PDB file of C-alpha atoms and ligand atoms in Angstrom:
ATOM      1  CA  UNK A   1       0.000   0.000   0.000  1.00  0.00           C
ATOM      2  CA  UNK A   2       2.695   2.259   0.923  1.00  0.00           C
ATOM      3  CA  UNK A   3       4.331   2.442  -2.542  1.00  0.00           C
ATOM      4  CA  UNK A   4       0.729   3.241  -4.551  1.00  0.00           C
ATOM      5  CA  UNK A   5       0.163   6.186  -2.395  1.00  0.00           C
ATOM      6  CA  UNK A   6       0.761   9.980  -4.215  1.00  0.00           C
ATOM      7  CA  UNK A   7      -0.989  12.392  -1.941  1.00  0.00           C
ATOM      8  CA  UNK A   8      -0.403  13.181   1.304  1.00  0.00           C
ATOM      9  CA  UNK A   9      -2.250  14.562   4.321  1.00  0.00           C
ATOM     10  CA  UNK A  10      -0.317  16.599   6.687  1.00  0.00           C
ATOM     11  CA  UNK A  11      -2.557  17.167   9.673  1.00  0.00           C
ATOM     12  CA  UNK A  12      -2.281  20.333  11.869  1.00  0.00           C
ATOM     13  CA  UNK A  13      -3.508  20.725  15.429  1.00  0.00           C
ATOM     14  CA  UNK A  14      -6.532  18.389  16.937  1.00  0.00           C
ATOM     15  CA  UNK A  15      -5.835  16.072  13.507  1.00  0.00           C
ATOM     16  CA  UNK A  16      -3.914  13.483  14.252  1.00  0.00           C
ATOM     17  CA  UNK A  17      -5.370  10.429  12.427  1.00  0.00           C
ATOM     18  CA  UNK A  18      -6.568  10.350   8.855  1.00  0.00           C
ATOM     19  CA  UNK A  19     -10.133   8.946   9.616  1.00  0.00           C
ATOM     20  CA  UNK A  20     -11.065   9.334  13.130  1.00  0.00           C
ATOM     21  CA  UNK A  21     -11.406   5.360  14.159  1.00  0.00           C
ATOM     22  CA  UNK A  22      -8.224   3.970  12.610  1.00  0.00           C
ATOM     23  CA  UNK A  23      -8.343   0.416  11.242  1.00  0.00           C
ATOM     24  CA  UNK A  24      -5.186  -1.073  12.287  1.00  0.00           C
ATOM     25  CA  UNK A  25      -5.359  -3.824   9.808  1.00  0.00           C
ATOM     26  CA  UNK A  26      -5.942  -1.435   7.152  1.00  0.00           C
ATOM     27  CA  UNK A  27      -2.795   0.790   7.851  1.00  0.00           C
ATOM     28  CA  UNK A  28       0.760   0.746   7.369  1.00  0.00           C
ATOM     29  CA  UNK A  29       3.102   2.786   9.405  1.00  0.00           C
ATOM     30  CA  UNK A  30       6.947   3.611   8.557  1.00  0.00           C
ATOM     31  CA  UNK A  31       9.083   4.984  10.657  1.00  0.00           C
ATOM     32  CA  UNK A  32      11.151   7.015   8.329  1.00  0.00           C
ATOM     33  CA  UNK A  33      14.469   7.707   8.824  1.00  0.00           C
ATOM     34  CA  UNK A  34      15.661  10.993   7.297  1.00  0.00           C
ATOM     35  CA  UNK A  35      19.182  13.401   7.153  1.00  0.00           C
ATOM     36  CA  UNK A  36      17.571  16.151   8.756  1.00  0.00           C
ATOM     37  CA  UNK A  37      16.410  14.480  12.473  1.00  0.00           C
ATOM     38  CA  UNK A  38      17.372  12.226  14.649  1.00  0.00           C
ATOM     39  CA  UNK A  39      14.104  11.364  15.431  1.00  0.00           C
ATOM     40  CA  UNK A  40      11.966   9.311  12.629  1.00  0.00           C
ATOM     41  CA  UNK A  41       8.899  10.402  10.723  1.00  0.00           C
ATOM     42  CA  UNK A  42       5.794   8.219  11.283  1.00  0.00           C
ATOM     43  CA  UNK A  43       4.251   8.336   8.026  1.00  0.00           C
ATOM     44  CA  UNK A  44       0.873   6.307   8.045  1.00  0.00           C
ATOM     45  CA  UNK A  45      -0.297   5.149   5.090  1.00  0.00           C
ATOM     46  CA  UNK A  46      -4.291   4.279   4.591  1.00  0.00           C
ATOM     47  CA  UNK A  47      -6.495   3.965   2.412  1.00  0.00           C
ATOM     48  CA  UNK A  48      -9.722   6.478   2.531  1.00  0.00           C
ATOM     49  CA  UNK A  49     -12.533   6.394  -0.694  1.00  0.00           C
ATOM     50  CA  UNK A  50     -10.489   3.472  -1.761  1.00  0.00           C
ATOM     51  CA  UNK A  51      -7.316   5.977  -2.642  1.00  0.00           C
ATOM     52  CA  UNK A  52      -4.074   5.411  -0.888  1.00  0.00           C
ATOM     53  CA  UNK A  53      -2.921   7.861   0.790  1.00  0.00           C
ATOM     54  CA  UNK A  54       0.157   8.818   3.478  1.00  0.00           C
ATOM     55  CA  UNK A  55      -1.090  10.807   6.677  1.00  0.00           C
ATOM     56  CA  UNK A  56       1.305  12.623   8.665  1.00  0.00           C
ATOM     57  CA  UNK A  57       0.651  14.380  11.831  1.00  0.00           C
ATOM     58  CA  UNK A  58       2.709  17.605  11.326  1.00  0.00           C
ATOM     59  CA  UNK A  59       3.003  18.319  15.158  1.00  0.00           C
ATOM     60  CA  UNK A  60       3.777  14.682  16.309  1.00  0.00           C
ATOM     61  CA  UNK A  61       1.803  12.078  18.076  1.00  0.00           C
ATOM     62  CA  UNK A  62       0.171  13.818  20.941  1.00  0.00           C
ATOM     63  CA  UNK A  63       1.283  17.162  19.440  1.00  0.00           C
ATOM     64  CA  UNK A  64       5.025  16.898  20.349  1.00  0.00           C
ATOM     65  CA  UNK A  65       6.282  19.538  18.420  1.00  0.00           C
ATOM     66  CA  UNK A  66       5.246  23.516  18.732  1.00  0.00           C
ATOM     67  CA  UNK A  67       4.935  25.179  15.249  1.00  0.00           C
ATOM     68  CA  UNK A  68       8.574  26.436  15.865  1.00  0.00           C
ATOM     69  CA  UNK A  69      10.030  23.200  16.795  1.00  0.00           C
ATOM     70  CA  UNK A  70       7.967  21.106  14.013  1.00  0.00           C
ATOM     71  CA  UNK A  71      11.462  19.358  11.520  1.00  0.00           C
ATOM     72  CA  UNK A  72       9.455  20.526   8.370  1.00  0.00           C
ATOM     73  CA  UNK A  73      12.683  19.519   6.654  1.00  0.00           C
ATOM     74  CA  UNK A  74      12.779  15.903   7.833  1.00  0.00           C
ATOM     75  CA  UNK A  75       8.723  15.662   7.452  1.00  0.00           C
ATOM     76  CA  UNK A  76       9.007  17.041   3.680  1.00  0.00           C
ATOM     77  CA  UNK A  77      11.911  14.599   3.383  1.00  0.00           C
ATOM     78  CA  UNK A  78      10.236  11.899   4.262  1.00  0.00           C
ATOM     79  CA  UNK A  79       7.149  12.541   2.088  1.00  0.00           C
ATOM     80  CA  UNK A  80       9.422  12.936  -0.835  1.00  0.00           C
ATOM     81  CA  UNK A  81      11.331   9.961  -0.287  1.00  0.00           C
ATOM     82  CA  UNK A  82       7.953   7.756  -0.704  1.00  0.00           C
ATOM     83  CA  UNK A  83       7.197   9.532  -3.683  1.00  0.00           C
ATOM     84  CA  UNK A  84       4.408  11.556  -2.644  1.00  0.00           C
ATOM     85  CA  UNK A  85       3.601  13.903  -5.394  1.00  0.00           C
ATOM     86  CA  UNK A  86       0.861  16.221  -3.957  1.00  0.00           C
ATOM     87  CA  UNK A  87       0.077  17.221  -0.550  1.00  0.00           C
ATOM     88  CA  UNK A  88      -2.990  18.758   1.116  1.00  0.00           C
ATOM     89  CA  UNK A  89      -1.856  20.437   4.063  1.00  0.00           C
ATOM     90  CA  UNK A  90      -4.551  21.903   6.801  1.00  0.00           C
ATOM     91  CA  UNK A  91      -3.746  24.632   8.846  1.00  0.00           C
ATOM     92  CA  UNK A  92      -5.515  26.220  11.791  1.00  0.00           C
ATOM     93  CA  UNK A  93      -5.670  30.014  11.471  1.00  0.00           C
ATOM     94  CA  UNK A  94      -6.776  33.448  13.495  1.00  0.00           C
ATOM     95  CA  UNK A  95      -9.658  35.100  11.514  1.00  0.00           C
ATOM     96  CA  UNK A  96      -8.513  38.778  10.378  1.00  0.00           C
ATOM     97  CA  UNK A  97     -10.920  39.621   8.341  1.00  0.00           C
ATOM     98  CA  UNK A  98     -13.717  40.146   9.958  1.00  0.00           C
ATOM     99  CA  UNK A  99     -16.078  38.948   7.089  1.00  0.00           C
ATOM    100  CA  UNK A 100     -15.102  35.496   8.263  1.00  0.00           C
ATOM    101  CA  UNK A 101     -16.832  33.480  10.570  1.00  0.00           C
ATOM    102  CA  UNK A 102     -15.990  30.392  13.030  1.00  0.00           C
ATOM    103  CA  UNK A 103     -15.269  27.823  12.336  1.00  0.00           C
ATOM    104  CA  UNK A 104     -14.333  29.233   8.646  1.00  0.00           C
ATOM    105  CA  UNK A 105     -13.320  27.275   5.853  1.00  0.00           C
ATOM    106  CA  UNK A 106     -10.316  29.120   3.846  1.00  0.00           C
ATOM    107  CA  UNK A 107      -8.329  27.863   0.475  1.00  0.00           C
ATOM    108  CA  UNK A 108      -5.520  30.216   0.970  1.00  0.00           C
ATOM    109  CA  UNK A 109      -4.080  31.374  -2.153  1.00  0.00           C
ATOM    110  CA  UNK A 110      -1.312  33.720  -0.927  1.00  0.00           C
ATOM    111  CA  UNK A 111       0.876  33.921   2.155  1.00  0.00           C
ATOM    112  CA  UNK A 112       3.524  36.572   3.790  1.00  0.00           C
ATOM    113  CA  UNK A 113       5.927  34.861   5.866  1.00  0.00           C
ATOM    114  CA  UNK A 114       6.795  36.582   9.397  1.00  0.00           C
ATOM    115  CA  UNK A 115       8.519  33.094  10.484  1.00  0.00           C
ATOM    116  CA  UNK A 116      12.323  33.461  11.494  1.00  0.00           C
ATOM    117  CA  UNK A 117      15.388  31.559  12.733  1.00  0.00           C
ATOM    118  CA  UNK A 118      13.454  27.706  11.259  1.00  0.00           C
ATOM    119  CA  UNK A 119      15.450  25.484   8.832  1.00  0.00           C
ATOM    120  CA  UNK A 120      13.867  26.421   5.979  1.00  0.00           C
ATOM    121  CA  UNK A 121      15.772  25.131   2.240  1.00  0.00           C
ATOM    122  CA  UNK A 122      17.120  22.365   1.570  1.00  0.00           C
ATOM    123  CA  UNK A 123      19.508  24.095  -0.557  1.00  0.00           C
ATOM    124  CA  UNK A 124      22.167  24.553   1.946  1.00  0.00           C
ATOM    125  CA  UNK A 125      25.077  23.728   0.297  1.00  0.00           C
ATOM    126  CA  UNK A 126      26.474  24.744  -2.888  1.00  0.00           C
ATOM    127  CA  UNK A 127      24.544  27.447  -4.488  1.00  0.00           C
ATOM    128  CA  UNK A 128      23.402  27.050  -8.041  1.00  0.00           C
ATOM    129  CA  UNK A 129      20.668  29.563  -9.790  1.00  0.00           C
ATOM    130  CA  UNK A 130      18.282  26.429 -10.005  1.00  0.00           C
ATOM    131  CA  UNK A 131      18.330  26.654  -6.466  1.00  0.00           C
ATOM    132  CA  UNK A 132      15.934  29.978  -6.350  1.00  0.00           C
ATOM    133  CA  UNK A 133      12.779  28.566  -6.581  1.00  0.00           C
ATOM    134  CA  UNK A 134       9.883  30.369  -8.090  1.00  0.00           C
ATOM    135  CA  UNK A 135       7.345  31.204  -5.593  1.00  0.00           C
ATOM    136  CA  UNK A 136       5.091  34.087  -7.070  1.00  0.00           C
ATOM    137  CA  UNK A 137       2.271  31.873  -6.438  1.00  0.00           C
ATOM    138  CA  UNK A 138       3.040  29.688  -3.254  1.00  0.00           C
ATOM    139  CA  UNK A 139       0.372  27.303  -3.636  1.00  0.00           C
ATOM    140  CA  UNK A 140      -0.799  24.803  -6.498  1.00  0.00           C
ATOM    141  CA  UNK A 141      -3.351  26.375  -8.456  1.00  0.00           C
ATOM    142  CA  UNK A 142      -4.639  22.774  -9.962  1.00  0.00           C
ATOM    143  CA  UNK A 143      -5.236  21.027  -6.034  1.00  0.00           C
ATOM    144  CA  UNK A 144      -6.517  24.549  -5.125  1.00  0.00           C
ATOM    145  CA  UNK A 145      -9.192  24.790  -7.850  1.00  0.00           C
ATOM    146  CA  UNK A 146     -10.138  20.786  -7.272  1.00  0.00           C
ATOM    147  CA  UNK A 147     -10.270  21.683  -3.353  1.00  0.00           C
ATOM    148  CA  UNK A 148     -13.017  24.865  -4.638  1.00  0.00           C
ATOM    149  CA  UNK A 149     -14.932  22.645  -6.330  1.00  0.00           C
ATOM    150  CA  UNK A 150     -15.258  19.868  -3.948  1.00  0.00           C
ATOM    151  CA  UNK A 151     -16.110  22.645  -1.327  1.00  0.00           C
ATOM    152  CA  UNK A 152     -18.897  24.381  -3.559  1.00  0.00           C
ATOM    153  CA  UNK A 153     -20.264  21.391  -4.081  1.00  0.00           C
ATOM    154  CA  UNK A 154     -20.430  20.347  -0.369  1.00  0.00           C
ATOM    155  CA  UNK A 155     -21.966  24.130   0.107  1.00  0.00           C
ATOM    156  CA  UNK A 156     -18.856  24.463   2.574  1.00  0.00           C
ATOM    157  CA  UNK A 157     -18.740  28.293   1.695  1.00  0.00           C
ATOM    158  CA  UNK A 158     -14.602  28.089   1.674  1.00  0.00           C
ATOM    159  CA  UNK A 159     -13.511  31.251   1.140  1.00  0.00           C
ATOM    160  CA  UNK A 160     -11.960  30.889  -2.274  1.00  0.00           C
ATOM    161  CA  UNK A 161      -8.788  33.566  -2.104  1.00  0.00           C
ATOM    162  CA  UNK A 162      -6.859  34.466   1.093  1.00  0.00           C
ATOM    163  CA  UNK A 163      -3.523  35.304   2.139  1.00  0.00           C
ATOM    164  CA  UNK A 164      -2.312  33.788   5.242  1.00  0.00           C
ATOM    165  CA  UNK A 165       0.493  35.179   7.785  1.00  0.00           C
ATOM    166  CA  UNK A 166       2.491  32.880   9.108  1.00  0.00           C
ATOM    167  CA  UNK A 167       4.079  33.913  12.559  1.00  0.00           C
ATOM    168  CA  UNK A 168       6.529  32.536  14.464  1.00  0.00           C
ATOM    169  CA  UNK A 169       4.854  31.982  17.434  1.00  0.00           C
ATOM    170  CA  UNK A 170       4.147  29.628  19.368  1.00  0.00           C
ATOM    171  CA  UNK A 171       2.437  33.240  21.290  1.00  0.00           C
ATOM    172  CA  UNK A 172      -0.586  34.301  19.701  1.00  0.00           C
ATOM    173  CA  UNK A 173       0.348  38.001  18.373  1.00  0.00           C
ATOM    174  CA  UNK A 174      -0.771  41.139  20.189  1.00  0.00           C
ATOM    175  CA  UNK A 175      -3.581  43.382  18.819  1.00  0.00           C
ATOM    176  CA  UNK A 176      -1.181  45.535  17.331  1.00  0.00           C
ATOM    177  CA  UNK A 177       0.827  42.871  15.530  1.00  0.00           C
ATOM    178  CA  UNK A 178      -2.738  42.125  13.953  1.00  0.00           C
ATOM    179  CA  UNK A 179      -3.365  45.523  13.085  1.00  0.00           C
ATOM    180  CA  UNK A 180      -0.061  45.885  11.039  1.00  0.00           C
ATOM    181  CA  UNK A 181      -0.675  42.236   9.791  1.00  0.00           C
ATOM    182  CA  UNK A 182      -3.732  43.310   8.337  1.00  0.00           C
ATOM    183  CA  UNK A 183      -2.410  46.462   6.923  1.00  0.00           C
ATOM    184  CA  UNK A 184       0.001  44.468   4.759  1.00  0.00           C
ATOM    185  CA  UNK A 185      -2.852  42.735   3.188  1.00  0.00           C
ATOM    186  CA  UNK A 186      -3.244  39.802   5.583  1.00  0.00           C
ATOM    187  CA  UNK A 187      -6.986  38.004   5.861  1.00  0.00           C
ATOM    188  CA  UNK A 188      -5.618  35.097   8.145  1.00  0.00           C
ATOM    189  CA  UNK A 189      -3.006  34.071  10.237  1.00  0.00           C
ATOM    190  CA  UNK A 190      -0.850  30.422  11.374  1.00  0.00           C
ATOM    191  CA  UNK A 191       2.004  29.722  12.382  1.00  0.00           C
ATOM    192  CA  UNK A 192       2.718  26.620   9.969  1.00  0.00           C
ATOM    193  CA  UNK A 193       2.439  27.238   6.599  1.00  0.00           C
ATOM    194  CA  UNK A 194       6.003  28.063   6.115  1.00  0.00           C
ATOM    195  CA  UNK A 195       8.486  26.922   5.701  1.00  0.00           C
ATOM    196  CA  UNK A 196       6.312  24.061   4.974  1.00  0.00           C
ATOM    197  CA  UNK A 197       5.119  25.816   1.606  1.00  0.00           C
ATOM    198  CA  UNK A 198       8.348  26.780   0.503  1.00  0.00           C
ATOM    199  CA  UNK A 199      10.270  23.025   1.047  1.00  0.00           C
ATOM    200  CA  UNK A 200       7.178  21.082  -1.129  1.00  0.00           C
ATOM    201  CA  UNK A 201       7.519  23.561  -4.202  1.00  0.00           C
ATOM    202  CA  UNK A 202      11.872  22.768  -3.496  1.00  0.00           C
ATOM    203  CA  UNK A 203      10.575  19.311  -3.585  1.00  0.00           C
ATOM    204  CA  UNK A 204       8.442  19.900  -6.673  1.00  0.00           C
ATOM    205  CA  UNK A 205       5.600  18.469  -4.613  1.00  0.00           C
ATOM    206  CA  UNK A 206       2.376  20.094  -5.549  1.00  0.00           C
ATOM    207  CA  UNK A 207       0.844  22.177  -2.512  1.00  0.00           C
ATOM    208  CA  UNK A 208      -2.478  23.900  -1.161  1.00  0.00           C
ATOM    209  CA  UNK A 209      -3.707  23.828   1.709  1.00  0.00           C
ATOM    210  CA  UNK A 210      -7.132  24.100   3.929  1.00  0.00           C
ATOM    211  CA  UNK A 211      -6.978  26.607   6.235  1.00  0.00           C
ATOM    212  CA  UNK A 212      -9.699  26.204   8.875  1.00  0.00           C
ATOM    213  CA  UNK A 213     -10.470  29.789  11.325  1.00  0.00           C
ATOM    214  CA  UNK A 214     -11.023  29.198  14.793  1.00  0.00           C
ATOM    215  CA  UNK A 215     -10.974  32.423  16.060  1.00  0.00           C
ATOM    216  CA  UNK A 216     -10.616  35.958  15.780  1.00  0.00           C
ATOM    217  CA  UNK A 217      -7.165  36.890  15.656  1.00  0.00           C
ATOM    218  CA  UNK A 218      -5.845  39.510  18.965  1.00  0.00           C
ATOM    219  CA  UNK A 219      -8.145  42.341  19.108  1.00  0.00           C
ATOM    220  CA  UNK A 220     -10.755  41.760  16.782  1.00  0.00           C
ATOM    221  CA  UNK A 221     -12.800  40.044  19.253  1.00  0.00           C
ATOM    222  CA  UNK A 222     -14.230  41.151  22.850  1.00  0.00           C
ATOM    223  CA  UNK A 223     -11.389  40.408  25.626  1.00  0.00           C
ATOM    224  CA  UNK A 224      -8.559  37.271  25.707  1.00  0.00           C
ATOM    225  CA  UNK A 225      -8.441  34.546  23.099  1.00  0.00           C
ATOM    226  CA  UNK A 226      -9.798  31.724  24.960  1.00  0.00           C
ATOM    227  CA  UNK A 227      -7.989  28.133  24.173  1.00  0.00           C
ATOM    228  CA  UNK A 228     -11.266  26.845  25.614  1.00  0.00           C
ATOM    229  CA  UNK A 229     -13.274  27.980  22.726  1.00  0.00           C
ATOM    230  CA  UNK A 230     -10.519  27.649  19.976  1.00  0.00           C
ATOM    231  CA  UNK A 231     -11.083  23.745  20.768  1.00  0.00           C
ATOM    232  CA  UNK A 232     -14.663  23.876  20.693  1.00  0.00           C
ATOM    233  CA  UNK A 233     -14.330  25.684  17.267  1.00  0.00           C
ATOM    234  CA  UNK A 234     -11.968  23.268  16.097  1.00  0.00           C
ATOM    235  CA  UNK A 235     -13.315  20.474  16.859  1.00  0.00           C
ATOM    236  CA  UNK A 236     -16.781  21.732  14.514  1.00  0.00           C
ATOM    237  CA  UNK A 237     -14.627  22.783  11.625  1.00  0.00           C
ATOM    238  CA  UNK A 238     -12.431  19.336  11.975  1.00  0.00           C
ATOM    239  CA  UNK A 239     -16.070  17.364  10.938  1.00  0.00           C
ATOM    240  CA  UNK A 240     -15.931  19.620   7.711  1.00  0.00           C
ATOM    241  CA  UNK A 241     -12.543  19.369   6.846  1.00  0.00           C
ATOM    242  CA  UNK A 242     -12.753  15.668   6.618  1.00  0.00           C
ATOM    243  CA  UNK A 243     -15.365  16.018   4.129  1.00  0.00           C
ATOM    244  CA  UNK A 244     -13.435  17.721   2.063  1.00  0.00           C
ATOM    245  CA  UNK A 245     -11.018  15.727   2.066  1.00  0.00           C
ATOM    246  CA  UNK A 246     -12.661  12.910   1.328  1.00  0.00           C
ATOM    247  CA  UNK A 247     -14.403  14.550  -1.156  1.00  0.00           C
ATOM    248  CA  UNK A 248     -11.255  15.598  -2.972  1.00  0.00           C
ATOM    249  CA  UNK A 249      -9.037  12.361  -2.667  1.00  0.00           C
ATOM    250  CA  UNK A 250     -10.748  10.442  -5.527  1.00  0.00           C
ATOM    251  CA  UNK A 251     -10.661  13.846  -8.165  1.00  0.00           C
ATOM    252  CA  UNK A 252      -6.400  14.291  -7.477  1.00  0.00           C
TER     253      UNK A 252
HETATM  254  N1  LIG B   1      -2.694  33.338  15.563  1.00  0.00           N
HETATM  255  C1  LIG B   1      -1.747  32.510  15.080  1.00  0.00           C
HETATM  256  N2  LIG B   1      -1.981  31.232  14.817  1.00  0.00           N
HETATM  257  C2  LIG B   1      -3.211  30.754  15.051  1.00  0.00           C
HETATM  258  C3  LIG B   1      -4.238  31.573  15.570  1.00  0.00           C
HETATM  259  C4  LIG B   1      -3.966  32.933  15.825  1.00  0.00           C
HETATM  260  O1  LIG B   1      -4.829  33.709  16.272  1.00  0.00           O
HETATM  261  N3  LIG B   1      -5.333  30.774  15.704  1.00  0.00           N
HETATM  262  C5  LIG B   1      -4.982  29.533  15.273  1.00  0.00           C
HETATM  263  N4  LIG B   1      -3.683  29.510  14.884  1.00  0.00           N
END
């Protein structure tokens, strides 16, 4: 199973199994050993609407890494090394713009990157002009257009163009960090998009994600951001973000 499988999941916070109630017997799991950790990536690879696919929890089982500390090198690496050729990514984001609601579906279609000090080429050595990747459009405009239609059709109301911050964190950003955010054109913002992004189009791996809101970023929204409610939020928009998924798998 593990060789036929060409798209990947990579699961962000509260989405740490493909299909909720894994079938052991159904599911392969490789520890994958890669020159960027000491510590293996557990790739698990399923099948779901009868298309194989590789899930990979980006944060580690029982969310081990913080969105600084994820090895998006060694979890790209590993991806790559079983041939994965496109991967759906989803990514849990502050609301900016206020149009959107909670829990919000988003198909992200640009992204500023406000992430610093993370390993984040793999061209590290030698430099050669090949290694200046082109990233004028930072994700795949076929997976995000088959993502759109699968969402339209589930009357998900994903909004179809955003651009996403990504922050260092792992803080949540004062009010006036969101102000300026959303003076440089930002409608959302994460913390693991990038360099995540950036190492699948290295990769040539093909690359959108589905950014689901789950609250309103730092002073858009009465008082403190309450962890509390972010799961509560999450744990809705998780239930929709499977369907598209599964909705999607079979049209890649
Ligand atoms: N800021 C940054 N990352 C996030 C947020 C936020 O408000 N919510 C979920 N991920």
């Amino acid at each position: 199973m593990s060789e036929k499988a060409e798209i990947a999941i990579i699961g962000g916070s509260g989405f740490y199994r493909l299909a909720p109630s894994l079938d052991l017997n159904r599911c392969v799991v490789e520890d994958v050993e890669t020159p960027y950790s000491n510590i293996p990536v557990k790739l698990s690879f399923e099948e779901l609407e009868d298309v194989p696919v590789c899930f990979l929890a980006r944060h580690g089982e029982q969310h081990r890494f913080p969105p600084h500390k994820v090895n998006y090198r060694a979890n790209l690496w590993a991806l790559h090394e079983f041939g994965i050729k496109h991967i759906i990514a989803v990514n849990t984001l502050g609301a900016i713009n206020t149009d959107f609601s909670l829990p919000q579906l988003i198909i992200p279609d640009q992204l500023i990157d406000y992430t610093w000090g993370r390993d984040h080429t793999f061209f590290d050595g030698l430099n050669s002009l090949s290694d200046h990747i082109d990233f004028t459009e930072p994700f795949t405009a076929e997976l995000r257009e088959k993502l759109l239609t699968q969402a339209e059709k589930l009357k998900l109301s994903a909004a179809t163009s955003a651009c996403v911050a990504c922050t260092q964190g792992p803080r949540l950003e004062t009010a006036a960090e969101i102000r300026k955010l959303a003076k440089d054109g930002c409608d959302a913002v994460g913390m693991t998009l990038m360099p995540e992004a950036a190492l699948a189009r290295e990769l040539k791996i093909s690359y959108a994600s589905i950014g689901l809101v789950v609250n309103m970023a730092a002073g858009l929204a009465e008082g403190e951001i309450s962890i509390e409610a972010i799961q509560e939020v999450l744990a809705a928009g998780l239930t929709d973000v499977r369907k598209l998924i599964s909705a999607v798998l079979p049209t890649i």
